[in-house]
Coordinates of C-alpha atoms in Angstrom, one line a residue:
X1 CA 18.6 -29.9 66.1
X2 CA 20.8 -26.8 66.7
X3 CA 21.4 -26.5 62.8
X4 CA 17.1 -26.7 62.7
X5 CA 17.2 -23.8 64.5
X6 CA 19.4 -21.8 62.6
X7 CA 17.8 -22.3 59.6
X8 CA 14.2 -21.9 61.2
X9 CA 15.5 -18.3 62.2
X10 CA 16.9 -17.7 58.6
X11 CA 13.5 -18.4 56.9
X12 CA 11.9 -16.2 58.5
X13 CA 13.8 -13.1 56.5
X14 CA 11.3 -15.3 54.0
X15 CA 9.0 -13.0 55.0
X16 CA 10.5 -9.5 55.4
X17 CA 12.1 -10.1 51.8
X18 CA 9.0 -11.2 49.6
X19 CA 6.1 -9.0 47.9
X20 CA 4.2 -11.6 46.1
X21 CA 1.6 -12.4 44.3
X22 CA 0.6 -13.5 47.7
X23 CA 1.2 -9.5 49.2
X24 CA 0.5 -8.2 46.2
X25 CA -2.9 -5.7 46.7
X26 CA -3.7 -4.3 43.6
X27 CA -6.5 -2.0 45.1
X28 CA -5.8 1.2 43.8
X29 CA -9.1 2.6 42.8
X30 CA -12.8 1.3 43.7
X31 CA -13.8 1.8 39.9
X32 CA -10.9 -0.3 38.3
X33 CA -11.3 -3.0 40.9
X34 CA -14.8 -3.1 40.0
X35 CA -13.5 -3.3 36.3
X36 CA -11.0 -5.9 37.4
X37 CA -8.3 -3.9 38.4
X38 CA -7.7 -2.9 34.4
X39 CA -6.7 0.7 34.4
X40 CA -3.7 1.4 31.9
X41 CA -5.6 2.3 29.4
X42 CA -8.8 4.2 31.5
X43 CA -8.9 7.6 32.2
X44 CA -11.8 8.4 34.4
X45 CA -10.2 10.9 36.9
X46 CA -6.9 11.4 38.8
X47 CA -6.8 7.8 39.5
X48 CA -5.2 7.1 36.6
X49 CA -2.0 8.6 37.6
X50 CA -1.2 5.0 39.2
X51 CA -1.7 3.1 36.2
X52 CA -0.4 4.9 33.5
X53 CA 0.6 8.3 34.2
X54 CA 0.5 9.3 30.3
X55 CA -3.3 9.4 31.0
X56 CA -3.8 12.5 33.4
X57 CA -2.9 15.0 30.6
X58 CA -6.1 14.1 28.8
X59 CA -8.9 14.5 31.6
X60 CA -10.9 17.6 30.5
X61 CA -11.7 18.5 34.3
X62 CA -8.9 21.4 35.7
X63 CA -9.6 19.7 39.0
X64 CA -9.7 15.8 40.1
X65 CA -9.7 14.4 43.1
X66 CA -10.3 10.2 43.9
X67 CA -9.8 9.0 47.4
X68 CA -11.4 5.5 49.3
X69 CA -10.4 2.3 51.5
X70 CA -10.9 -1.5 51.4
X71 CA -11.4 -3.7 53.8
X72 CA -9.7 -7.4 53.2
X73 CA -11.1 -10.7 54.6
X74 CA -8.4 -13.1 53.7
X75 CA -8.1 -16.6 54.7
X76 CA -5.4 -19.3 54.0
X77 CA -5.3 -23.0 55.5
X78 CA -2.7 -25.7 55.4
X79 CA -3.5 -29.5 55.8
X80 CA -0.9 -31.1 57.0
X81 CA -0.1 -34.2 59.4
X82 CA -2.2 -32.6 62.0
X83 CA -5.4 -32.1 59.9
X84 CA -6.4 -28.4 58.8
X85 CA -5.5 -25.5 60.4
X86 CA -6.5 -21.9 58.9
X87 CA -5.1 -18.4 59.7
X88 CA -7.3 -15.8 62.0
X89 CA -6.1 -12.9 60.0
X90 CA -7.4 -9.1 61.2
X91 CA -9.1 -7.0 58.7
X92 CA -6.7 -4.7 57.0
X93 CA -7.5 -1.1 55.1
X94 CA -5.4 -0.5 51.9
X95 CA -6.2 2.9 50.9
X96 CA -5.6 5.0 47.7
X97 CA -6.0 9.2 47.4
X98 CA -5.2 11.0 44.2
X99 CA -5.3 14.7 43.6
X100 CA -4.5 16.3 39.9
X101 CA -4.7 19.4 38.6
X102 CA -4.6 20.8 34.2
X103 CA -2.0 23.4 34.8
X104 CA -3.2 24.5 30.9
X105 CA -4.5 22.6 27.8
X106 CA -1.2 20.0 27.8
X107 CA 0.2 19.9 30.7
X108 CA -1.4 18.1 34.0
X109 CA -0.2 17.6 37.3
X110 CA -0.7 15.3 40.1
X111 CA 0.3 13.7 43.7
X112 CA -0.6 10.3 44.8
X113 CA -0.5 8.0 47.7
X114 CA -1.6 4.1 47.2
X115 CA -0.3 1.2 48.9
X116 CA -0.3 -1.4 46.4
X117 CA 2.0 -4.1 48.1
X118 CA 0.9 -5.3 52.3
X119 CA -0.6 -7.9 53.8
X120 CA -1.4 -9.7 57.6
X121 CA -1.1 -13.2 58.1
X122 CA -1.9 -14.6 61.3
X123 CA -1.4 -18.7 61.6
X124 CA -1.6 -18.5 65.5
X125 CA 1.4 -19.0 68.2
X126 CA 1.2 -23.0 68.4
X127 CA -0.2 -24.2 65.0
X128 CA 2.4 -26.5 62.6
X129 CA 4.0 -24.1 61.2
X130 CA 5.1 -21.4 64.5
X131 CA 8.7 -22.0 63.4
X132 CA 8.3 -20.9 60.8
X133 CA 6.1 -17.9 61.0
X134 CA 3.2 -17.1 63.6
X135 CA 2.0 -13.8 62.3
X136 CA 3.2 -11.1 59.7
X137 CA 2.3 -7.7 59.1
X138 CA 3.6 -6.3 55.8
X139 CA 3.0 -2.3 54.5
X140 CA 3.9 -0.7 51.5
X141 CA 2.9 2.8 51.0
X142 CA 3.8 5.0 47.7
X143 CA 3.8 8.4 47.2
X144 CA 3.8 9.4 43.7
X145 CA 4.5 13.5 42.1
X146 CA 3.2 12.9 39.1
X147 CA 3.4 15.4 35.6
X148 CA 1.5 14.6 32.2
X149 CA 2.0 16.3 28.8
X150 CA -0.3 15.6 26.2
X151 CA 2.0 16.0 22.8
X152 CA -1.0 16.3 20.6
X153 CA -4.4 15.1 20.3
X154 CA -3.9 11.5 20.4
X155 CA -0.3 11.0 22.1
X156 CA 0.3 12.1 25.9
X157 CA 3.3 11.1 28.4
X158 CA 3.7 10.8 32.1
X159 CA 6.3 10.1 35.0
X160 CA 5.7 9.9 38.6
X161 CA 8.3 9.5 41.5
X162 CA 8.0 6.6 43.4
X163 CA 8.9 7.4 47.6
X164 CA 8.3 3.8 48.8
X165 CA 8.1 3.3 52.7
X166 CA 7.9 0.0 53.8
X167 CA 7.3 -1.4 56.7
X168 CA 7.2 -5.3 58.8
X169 CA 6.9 -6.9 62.0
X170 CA 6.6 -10.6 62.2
X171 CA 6.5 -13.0 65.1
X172 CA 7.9 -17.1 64.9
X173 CA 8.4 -19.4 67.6
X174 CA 12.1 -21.1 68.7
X175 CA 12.6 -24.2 69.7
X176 CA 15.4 -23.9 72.0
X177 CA 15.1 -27.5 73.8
X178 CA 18.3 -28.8 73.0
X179 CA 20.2 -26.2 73.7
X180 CA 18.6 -26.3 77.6
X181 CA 19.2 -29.9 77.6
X182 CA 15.5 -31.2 76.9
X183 CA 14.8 -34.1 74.7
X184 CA 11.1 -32.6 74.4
X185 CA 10.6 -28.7 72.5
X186 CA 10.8 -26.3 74.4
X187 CA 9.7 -22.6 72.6
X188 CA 11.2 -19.3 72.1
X189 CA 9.9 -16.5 70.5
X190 CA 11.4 -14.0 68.2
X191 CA 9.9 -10.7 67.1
X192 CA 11.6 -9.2 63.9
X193 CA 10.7 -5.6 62.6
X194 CA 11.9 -2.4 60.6
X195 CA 11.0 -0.2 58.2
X196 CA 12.6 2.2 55.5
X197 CA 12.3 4.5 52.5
X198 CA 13.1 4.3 48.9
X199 CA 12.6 5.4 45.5
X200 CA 11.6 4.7 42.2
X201 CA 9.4 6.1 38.9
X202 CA 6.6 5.4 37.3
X203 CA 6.5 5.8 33.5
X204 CA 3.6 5.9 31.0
X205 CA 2.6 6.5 27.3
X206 CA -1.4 6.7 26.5
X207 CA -2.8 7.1 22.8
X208 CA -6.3 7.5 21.9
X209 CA -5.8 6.6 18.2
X210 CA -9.7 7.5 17.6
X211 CA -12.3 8.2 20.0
X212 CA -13.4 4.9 20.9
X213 CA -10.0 3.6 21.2
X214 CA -7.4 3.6 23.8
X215 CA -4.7 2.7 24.4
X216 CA -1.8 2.2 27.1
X217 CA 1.6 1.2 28.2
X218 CA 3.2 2.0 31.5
X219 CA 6.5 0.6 33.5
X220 CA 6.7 0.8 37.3
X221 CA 10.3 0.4 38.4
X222 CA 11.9 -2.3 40.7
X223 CA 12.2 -0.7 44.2
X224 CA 15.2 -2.3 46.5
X225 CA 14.2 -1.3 50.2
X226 CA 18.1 -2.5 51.7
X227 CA 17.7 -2.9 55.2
X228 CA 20.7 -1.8 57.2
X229 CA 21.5 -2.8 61.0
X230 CA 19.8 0.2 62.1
X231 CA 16.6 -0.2 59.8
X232 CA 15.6 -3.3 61.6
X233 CA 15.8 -5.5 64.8
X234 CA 15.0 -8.4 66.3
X235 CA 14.2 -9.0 69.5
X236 CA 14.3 -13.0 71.4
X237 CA 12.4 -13.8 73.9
X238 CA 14.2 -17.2 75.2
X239 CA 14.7 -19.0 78.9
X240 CA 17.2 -16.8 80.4
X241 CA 20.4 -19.6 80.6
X242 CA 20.6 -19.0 76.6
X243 CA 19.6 -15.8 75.9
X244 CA 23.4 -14.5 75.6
X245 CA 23.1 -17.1 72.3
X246 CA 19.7 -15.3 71.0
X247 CA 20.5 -11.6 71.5
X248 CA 19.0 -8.8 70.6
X249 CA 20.6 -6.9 67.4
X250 CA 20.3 -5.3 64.0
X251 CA 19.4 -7.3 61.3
X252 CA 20.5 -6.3 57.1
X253 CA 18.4 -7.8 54.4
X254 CA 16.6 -6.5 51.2
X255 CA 13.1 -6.0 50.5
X256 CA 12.6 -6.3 46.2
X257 CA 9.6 -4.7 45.0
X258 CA 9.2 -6.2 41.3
X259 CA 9.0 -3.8 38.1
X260 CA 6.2 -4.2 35.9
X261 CA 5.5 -3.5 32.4
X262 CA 1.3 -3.2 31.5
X263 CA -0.1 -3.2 28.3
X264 CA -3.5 -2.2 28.1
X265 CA -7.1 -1.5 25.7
X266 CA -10.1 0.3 25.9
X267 CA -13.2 0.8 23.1
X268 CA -15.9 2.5 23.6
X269 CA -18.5 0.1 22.2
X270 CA -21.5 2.5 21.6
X271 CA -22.9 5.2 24.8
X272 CA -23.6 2.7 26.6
X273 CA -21.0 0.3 27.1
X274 CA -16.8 0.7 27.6
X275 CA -14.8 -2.7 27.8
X276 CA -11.4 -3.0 28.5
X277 CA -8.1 -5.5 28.9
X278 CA -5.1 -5.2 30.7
X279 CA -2.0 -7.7 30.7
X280 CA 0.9 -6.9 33.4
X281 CA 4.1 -8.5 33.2
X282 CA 5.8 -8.6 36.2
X283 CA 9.2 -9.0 36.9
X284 CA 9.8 -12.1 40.0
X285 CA 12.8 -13.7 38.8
X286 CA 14.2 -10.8 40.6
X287 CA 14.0 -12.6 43.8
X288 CA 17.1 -15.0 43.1
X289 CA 17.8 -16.2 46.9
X290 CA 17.3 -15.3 50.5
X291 CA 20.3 -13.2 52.0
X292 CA 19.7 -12.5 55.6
X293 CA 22.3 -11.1 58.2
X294 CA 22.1 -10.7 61.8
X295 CA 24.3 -8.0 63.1
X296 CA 25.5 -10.4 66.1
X297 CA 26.0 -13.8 65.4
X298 CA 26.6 -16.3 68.1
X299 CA 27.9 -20.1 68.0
X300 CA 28.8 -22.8 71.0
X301 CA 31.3 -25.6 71.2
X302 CA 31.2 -28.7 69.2
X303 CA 30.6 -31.3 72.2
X304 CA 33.3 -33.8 71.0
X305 CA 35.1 -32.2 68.2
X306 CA 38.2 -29.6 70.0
X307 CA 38.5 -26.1 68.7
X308 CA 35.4 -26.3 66.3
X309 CA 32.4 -24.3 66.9
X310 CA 28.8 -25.0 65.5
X311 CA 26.8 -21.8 64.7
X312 CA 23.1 -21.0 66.6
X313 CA 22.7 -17.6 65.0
X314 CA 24.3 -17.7 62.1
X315 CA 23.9 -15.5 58.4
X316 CA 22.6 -17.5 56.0
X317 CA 21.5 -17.6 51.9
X318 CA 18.8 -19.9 50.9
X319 CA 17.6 -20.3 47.2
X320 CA 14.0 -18.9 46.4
X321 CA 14.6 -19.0 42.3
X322 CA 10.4 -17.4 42.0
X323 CA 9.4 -16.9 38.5
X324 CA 8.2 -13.8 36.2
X325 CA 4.3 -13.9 35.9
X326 CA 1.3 -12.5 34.1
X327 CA -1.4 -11.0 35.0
X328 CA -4.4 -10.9 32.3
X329 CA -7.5 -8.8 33.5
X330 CA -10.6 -8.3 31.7
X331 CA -13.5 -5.3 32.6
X332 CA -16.7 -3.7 31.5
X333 CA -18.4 -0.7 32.5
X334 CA -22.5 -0.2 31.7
X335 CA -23.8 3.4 31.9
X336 CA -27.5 2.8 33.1
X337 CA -28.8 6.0 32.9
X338 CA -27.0 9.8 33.4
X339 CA -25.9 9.3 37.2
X340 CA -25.1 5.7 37.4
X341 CA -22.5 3.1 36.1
X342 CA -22.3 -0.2 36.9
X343 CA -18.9 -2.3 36.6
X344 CA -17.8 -5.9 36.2
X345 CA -14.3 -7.6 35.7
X346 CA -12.5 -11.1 35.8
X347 CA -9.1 -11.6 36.2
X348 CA -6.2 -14.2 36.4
X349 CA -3.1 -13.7 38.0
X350 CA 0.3 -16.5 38.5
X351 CA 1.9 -17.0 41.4
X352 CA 5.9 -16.4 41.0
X353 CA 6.7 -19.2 43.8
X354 CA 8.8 -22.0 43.2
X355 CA 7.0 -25.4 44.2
X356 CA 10.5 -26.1 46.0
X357 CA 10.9 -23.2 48.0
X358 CA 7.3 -22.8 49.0
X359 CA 6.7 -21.2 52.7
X360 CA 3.4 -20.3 54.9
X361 CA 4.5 -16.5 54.8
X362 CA 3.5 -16.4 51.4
X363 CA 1.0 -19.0 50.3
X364 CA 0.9 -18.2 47.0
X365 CA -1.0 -20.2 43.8
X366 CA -2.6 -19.1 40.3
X367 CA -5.9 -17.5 41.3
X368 CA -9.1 -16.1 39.7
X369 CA -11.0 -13.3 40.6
X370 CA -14.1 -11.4 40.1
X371 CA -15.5 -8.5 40.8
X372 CA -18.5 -6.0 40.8
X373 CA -19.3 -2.0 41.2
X374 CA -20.9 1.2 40.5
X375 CA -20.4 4.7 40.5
X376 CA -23.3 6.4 41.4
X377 CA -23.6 10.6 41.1
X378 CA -24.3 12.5 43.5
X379 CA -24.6 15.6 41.9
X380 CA -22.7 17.0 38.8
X381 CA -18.8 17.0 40.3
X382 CA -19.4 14.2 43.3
X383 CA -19.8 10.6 42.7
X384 CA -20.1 8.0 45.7
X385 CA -17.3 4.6 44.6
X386 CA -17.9 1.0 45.4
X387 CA -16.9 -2.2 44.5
X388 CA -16.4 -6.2 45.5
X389 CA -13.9 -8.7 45.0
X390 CA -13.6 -11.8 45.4
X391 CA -10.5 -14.0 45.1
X392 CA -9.4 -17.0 45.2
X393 CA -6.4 -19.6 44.6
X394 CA -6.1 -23.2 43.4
X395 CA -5.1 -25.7 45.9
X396 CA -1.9 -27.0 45.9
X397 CA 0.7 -29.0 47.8
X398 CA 3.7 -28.3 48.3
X399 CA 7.1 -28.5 50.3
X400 CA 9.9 -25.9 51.3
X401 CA 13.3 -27.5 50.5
X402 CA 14.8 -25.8 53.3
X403 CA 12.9 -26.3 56.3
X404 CA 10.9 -30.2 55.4
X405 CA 7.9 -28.1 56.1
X406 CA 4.8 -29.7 53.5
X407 CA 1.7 -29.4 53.5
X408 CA -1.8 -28.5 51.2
X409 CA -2.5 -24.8 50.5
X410 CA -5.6 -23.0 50.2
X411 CA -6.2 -19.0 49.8
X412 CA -9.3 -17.2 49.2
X413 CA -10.6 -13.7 49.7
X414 CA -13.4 -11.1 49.8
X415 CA -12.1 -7.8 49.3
X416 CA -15.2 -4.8 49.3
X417 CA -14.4 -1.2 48.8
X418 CA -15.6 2.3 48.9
X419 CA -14.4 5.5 47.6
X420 CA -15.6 9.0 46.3
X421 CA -14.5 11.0 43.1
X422 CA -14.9 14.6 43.1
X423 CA -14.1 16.6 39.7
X424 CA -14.3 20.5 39.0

């Protein structure tokens, strides 16, 4: 029972260490999520500094400016030996703002702030699972200088520095009933949280070969938030007779956020209609194994073995092994009349997550989405932003190696958002 506990309290690093598919946001601008979240190859206003940064040398306004919100409805349940139980997760608000400005003909420059990795996932404090994980709050917010020089009249570049905070705080139960003597459970609670900064870069080349065609590459770097002792702590909350075993400390672990390489098309088929494609290859099989460090470690005497000591709060590695995916997203726009455009996309995304390894802090499977949205004018520099998407995962089952824990997984989601462009 005692080495349970240790390796409950290990997996839940689980959760401070993985940006998946599952955390993954990818709401960046209301009028690419209407499209589908393509974007690498669109260049509709300062936007597109976020998806290909080769593409803000070529808008013909001196001024941009793009800024909105989302609201997320997310649900997730697990069917397990105790029948279904879903999570009770709160609305979240990923936002995105984006200011750019032609500095002459060539050269454009820019300043963004997105959050394209976060999530909350609230299972409750006595569902199956609460030794796992309880609830989770995840944040990733990026703040991107951008510059764009357009080479000639059909090749531009980009680069944008990447100042990553990040940001958790998470909540499991402990069983701690063996360790007062109790044959029966008898719960714990731990709190984990800690934040950080980092840095990476965001790279892009866009071509418009003719002017119906365009197209674009870009590469967002790997980000490593390393947690130090002082970065992040956990705090137990355990029956007072065991609480020098559970105590309060630093905690060192690593936070990857994958690199991605996107590859995208755009044709203008006549005035009234623009389609485009986007495929994103993203790199998981970064995430090899779970490292996770408490700054004090603790252990007790073996109760019939002399001079030997078994471990309560101990480090630990456990193997995660997730895989690279692809993304493949498909969008349209429709130009009704002089002041409105109307948007639809369809999109299919992998999870990275090994069926071995597979957790409730990140319930992740191969889902389809769709979405809708419109762009409607206000007047000849304002336009009012909106879109809806809806998401939603195949069911699976699966077991995590580590812990025993199995179960049946499903994840879906309705994700609306709202956003103004202004251009001068």
């Amino acid at each position: 029972m005692i080495k349970r506990i240790c390796l409950a309290i290990a997996v839940i690093a689980m959760a401070y260490n993985v940006k998946a598919e599952g955390y993954a946001v990818n709401l960046q601008g209301a009028k690419q999520t209407g499209m589908g979240h393509v974007g690498t190859a669109l260049n509709f206003d300062a936007s597109s500094m976020q998806w290909n940064p080769g593409a803000l040398a070529t808008l013909s306004n001196k001024y941009s400016f793009s800024l909105g919100g989302f609201g997320t409805f997310t649900k997730a349940e697990y069917t397990g030996l105790n029948g279904t139980e879903s999570t009770d997760n709160p609305t979240n608000t990923p936002f995105y703002f984006y200011g750019s400005m032609k500095v002459s003909d060539k050269l454009a420059i820019g300043i963004g702030a997105y959050t394209p990795f976060g999530n909350t996932m609230d299972w409750g404090n006595d569902w199956s699972g609460n030794q796992l994980i309880q609830d989770i709050t995840l944040k990733a917010i990026y703040i991107q200088p951008t510059v764009s020089y357009k080479i000639n009249d059909w090749l531009s570049v980009g680069a944008g520095l990447n100042i990553v905070y990040g940001e958790e705080d998470l909540n499991r139960a402990v069983n701690v009933g063996p360790l007062v003597g109790s044959a029966d459970p008898v719960f714990g609670s731990v709190n984990i949280s800690g934040n950080n900064i980092q840095y990476g870069y965001n790279l892009g080349v866009f071509l418009q070969p003719t002017e119906k065609l365009n197209i674009g590459i870009s590469y967002r770097s790997q980000v490593d938030v390393d947690l130090e002792y002082s970065d992040a702590d956990a705090d137990f909350t355990v029956p007072e007779g065991i609480s020098a075993l559970f105590p309060d400390g630093g905690v060192a672990a690593s936070l990857p956020l994958p690199a991605s390489l996107n590859i995208g098309f755009a044709y203008q088929i006549n005035d009234k209609w623009l389609v485009s494609a986007d495929a994103n290859f993203i790199k998981w099989n970064a995430y090899k194994s779970l490292n996770f460090d408490f700054e004090k470690n603790t252990s007790i005497p073996h109760p019939s073995i002399p001079n030997v000591m078994i471990p309560v709060l101990a480090d630990s590695e456990s193997t995660r092994d997730w895989d690279n995916t692809m993304t493949w997203r498909f969008g349209a726009r429709y130009t009704a009349n002089e002041k409105l455009d109307l948007y639809a996309g369809l999109y299919f995304d992998e999870t990275p997550t090994n069926d071995m390894y597979y957790t409730p802090e990140t319930p992740g499977a191969n889902k389809v989405g769709v979405s809708l949205g419109f762009s409607y004018k206000l007047n000849n520099k304002l336009s009012l932003d909106a879109s809806l998407l809806y998401n939603e995962g195949e069911k699976v089952d699966r077991v995590d190696s580590n812990s025993g824990f199995a179960g049946e997984y499903k994840y879906r989601a309705w994700l609306p958002g709202v956003g103004i462009t202004y251009n001068f």
